[in-house]
PDB file of C-alpha atoms in Angstrom:
ATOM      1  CA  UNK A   1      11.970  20.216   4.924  1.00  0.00           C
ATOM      2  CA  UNK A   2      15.855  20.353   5.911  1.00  0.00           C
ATOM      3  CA  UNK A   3      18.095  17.352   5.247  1.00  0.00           C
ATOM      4  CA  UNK A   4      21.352  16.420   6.332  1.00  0.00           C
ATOM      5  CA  UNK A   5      22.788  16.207   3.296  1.00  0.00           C
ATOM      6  CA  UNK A   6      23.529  18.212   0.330  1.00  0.00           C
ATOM      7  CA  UNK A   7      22.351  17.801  -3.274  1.00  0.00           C
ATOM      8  CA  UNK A   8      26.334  17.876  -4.975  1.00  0.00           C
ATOM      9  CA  UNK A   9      27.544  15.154  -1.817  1.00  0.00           C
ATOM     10  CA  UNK A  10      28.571  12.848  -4.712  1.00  0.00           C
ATOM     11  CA  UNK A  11      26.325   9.987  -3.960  1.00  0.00           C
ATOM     12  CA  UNK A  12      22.934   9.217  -4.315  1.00  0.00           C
ATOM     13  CA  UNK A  13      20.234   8.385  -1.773  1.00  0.00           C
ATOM     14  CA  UNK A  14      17.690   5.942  -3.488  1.00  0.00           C
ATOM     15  CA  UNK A  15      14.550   5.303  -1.135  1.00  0.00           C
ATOM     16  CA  UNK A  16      11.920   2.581  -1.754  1.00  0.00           C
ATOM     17  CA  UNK A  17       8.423   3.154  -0.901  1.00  0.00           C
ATOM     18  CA  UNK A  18       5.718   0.616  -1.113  1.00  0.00           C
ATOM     19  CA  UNK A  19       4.491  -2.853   0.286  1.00  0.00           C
ATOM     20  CA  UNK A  20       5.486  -6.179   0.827  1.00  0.00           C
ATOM     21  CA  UNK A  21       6.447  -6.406  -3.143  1.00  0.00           C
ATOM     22  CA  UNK A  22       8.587  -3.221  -2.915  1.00  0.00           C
ATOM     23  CA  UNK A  23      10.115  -4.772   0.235  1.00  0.00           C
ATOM     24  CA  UNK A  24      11.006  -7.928  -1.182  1.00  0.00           C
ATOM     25  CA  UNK A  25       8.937 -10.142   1.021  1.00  0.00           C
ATOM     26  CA  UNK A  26       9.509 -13.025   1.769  1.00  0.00           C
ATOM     27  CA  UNK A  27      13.350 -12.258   0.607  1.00  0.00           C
ATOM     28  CA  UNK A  28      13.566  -8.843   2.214  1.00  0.00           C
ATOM     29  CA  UNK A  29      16.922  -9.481   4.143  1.00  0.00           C
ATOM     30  CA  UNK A  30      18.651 -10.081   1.309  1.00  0.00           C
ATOM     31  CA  UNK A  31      16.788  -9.032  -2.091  1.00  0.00           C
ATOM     32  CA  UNK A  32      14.516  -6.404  -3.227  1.00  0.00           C
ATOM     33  CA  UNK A  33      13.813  -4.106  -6.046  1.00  0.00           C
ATOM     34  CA  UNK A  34      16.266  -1.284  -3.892  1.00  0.00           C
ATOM     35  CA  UNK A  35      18.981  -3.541  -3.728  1.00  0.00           C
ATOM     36  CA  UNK A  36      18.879  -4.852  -7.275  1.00  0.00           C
ATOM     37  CA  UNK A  37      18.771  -1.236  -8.338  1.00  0.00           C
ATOM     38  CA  UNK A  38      21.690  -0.981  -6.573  1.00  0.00           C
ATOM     39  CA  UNK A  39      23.550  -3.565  -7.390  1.00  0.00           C
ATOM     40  CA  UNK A  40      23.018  -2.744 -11.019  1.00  0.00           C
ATOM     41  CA  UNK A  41      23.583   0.899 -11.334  1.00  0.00           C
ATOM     42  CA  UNK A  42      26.383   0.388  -9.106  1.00  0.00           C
ATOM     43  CA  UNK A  43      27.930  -2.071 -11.714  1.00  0.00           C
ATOM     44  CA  UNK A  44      26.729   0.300 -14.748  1.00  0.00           C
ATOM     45  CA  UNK A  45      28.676   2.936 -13.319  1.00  0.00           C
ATOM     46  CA  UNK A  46      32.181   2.213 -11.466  1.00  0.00           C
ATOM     47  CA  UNK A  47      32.462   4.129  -8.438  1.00  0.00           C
ATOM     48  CA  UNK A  48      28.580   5.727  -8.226  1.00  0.00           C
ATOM     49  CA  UNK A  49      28.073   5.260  -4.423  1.00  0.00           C
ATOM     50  CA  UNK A  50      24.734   4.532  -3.876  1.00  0.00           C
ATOM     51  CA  UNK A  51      22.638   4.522  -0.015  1.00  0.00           C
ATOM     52  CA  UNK A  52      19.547   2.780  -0.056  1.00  0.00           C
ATOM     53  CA  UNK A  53      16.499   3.299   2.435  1.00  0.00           C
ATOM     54  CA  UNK A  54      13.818   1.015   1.900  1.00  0.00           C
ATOM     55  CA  UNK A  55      10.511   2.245   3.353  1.00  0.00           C
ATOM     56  CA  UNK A  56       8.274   0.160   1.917  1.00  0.00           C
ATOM     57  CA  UNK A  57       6.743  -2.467   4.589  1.00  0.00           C
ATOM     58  CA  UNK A  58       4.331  -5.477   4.348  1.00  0.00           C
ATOM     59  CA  UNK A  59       0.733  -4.599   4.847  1.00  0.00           C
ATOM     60  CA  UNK A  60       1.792  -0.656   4.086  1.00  0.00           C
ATOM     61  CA  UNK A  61      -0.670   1.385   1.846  1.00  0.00           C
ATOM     62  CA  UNK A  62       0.449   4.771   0.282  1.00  0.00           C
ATOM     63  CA  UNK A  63      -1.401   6.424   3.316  1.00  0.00           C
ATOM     64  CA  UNK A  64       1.576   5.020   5.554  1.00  0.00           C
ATOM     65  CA  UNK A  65       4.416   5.065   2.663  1.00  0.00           C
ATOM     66  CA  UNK A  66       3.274   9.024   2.310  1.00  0.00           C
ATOM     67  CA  UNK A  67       3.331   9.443   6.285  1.00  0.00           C
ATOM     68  CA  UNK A  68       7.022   7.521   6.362  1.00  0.00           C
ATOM     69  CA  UNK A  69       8.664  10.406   3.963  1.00  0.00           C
ATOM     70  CA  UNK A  70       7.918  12.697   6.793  1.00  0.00           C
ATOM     71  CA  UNK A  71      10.935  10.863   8.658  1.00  0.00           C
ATOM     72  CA  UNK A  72      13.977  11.018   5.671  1.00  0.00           C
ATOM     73  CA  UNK A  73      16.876  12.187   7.053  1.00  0.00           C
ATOM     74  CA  UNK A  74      18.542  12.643   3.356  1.00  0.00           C
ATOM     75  CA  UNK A  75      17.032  13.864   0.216  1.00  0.00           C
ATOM     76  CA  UNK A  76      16.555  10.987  -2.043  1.00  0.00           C
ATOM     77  CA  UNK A  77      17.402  11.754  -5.954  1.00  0.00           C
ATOM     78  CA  UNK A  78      15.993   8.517  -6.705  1.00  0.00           C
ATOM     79  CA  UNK A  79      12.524   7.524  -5.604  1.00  0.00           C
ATOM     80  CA  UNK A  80      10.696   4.395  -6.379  1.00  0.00           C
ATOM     81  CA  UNK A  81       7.101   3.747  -5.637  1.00  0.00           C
ATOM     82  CA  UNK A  82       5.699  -0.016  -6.140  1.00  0.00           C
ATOM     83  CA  UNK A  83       3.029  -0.548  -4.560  1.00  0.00           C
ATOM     84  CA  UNK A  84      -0.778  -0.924  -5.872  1.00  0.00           C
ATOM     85  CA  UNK A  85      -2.362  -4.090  -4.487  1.00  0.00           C
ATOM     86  CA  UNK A  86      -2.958  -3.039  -0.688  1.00  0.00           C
ATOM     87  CA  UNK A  87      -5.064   0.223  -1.606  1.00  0.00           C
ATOM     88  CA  UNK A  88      -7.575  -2.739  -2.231  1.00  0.00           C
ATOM     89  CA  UNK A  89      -6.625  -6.043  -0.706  1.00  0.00           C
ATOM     90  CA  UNK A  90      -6.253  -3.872   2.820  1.00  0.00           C
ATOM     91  CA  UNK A  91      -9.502  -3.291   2.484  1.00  0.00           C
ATOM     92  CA  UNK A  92     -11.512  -6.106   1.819  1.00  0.00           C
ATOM     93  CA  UNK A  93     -11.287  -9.326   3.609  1.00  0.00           C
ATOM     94  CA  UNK A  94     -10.590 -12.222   1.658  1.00  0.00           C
ATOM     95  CA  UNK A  95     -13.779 -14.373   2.591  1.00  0.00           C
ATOM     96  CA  UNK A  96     -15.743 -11.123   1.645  1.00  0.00           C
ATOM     97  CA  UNK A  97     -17.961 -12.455  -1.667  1.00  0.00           C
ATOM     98  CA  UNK A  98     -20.846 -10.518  -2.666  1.00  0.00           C
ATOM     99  CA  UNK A  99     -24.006 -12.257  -3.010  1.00  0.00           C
ATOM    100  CA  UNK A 100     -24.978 -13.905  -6.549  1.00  0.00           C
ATOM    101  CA  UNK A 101     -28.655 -13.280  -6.632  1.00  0.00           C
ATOM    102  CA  UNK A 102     -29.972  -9.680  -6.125  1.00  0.00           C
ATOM    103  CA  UNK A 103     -32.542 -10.926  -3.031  1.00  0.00           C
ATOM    104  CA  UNK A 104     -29.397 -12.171  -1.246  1.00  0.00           C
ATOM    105  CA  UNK A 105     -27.766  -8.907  -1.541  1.00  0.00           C
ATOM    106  CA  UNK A 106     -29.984  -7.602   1.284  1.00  0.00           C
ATOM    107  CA  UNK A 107     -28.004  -6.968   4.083  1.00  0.00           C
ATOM    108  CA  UNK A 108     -29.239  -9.043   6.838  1.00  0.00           C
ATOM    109  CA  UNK A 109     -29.947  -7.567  10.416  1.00  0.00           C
ATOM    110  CA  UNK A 110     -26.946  -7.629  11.933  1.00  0.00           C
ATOM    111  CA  UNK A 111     -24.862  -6.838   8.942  1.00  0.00           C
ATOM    112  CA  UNK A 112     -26.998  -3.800   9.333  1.00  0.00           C
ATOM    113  CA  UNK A 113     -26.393  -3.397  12.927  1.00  0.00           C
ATOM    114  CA  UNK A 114     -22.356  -3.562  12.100  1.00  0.00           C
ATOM    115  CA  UNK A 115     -22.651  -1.002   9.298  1.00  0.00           C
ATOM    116  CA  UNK A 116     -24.583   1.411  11.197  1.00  0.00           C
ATOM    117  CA  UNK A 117     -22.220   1.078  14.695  1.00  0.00           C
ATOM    118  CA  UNK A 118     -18.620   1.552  12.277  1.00  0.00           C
ATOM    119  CA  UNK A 119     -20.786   4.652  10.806  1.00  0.00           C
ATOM    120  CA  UNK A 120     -21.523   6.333  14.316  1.00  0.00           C
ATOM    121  CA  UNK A 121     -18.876   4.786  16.044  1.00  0.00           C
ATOM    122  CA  UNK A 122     -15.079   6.125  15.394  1.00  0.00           C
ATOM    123  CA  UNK A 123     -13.890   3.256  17.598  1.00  0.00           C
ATOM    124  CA  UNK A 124     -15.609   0.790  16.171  1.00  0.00           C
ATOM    125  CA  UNK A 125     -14.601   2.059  12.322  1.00  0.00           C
ATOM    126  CA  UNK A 126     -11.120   2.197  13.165  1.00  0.00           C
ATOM    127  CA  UNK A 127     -11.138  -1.126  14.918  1.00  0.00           C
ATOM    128  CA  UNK A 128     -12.643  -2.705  11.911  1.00  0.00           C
ATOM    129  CA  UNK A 129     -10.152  -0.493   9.925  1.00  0.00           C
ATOM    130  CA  UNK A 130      -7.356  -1.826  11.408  1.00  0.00           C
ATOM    131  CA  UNK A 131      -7.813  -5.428  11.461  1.00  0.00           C
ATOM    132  CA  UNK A 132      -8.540  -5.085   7.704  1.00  0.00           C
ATOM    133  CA  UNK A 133      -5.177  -3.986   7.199  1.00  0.00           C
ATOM    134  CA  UNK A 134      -3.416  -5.962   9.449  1.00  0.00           C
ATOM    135  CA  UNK A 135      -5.173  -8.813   7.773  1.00  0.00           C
ATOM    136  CA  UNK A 136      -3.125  -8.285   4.746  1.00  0.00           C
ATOM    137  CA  UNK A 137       0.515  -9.008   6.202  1.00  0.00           C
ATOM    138  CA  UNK A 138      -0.771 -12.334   6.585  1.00  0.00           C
ATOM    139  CA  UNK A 139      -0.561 -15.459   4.127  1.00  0.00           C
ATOM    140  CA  UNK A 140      -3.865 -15.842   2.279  1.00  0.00           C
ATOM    141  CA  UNK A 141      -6.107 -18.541   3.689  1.00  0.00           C
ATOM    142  CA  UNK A 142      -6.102 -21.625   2.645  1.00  0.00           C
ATOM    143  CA  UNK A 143      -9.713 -21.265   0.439  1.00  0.00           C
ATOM    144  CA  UNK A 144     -10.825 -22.967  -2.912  1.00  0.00           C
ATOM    145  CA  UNK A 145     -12.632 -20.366  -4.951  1.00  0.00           C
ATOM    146  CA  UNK A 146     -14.856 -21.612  -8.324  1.00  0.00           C
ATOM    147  CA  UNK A 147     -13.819 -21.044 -11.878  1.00  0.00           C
ATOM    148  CA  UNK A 148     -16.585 -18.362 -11.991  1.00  0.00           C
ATOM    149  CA  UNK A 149     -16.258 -15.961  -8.959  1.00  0.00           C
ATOM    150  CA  UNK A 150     -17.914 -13.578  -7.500  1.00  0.00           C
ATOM    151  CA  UNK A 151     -16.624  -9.991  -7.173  1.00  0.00           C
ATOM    152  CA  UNK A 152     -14.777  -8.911  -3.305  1.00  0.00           C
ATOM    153  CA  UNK A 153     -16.495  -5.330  -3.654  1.00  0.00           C
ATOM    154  CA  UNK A 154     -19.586  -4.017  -5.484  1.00  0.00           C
ATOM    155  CA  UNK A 155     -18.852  -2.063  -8.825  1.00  0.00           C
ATOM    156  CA  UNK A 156     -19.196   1.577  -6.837  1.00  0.00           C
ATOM    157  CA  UNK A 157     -16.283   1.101  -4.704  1.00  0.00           C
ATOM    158  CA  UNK A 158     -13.548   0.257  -7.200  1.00  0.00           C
ATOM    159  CA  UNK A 159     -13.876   4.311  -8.693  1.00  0.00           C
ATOM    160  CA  UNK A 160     -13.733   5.415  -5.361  1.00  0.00           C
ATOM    161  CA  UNK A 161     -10.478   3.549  -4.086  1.00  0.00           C
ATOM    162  CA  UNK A 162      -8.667   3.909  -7.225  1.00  0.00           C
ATOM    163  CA  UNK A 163      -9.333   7.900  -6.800  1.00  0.00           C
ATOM    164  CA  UNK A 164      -7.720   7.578  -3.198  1.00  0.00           C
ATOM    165  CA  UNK A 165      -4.788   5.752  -4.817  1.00  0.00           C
ATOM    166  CA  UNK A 166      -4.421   8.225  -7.972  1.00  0.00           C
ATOM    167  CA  UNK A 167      -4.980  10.813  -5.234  1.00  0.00           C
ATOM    168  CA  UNK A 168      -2.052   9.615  -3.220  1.00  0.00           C
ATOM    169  CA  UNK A 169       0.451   8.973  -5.795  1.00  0.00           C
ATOM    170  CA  UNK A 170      -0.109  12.145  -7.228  1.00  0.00           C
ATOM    171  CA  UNK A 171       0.853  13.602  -3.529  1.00  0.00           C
ATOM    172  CA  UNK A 172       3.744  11.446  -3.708  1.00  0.00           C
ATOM    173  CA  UNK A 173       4.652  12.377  -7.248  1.00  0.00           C
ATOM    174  CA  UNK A 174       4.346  15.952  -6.408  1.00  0.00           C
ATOM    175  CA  UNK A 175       6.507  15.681  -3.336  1.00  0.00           C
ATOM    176  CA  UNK A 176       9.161  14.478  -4.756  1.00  0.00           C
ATOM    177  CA  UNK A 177       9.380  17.314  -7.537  1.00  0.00           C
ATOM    178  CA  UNK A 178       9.190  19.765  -4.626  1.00  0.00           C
ATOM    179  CA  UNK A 179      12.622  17.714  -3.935  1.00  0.00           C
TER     180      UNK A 179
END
């Protein structure tokens, strides 16, 4: 990829990638982890100009944060990746509980009838897709949960997502070295 800029301009281009954390929700206009980074090194080191581009947006997982370096216009000698919680909150809705007792773990008719139309149907995956991740930008509902809880997702699934996150920072990771 070409950038605009060159690596010896004097300054350097720190870019934040990540979620609502990384963007400093609910304080994004005027705090995050970028600009405190700034701020500091800034202060460490009289004169050090410093440009910040945060990336990072609410609801983002590294699927998106990954697709967003695509648009840099300046190669970043600082890159910062915080980010973690949507690879799993995006997808699971926050009402989801599994069942406690093995008979209720069944899937009923229609659950079956869901499952099977988001398996042959693209649309229907990536509407269901979408609104789980869209779901996640929002405040948490208002829900009392017991002491003892029940898992959001069955044991098999957590292997699988964390390998899509590892997966995906490691693409990130190696990116950047490429830089």
């Amino acid at each position: 990829k070409q950038f605009s800029d060159e690596p010896t301009d004097g300054g350097i281009d720190l870019v934040v990638l990540g979620e609502s954390s990384a963007e400093g929700v609910p304080f994004q206009n005027w705090l995050s982890i970028g600009a405190i980074i700034k701020w500091q090194l800034e202060k460490a080191i009289p004169g050090l100009v410093i440009r910040l581009k945060i990336l990072a947006r609410s609801g983002d997982t590294l699927e998106k944060q990954h697709q967003a370096l695509a648009g840099l216009k300046r190669r970043p000698e600082l890159l910062i990746v915080y980010c973690g919680h949507n690879e799993f909150s995006s997808r699971f809705f926050a009402f989801s509980d599994l069942p406690h007792y093995f008979l209720d773990q069944r899937p009923s008719g229609w659950d079956r009838f869901v499952n099977k139309a988001e398996r042959l149907s693209p649309l229907c995956g990536l509407i269901r897709e979408s609104a789980d991740q869209c779901r996640i930008a929002l405040p948490p509902p208002s829900i009392t949960r017991g002491l003892v809880d029940v898992p959001v997702f069955a044991p098999g699934e957590s292997p699988r997502l964390l390998m899509d996150f590892r997966r995906r920072l490691e693409e990130i990771v190696s990116y950047a070295r490429r830089l």
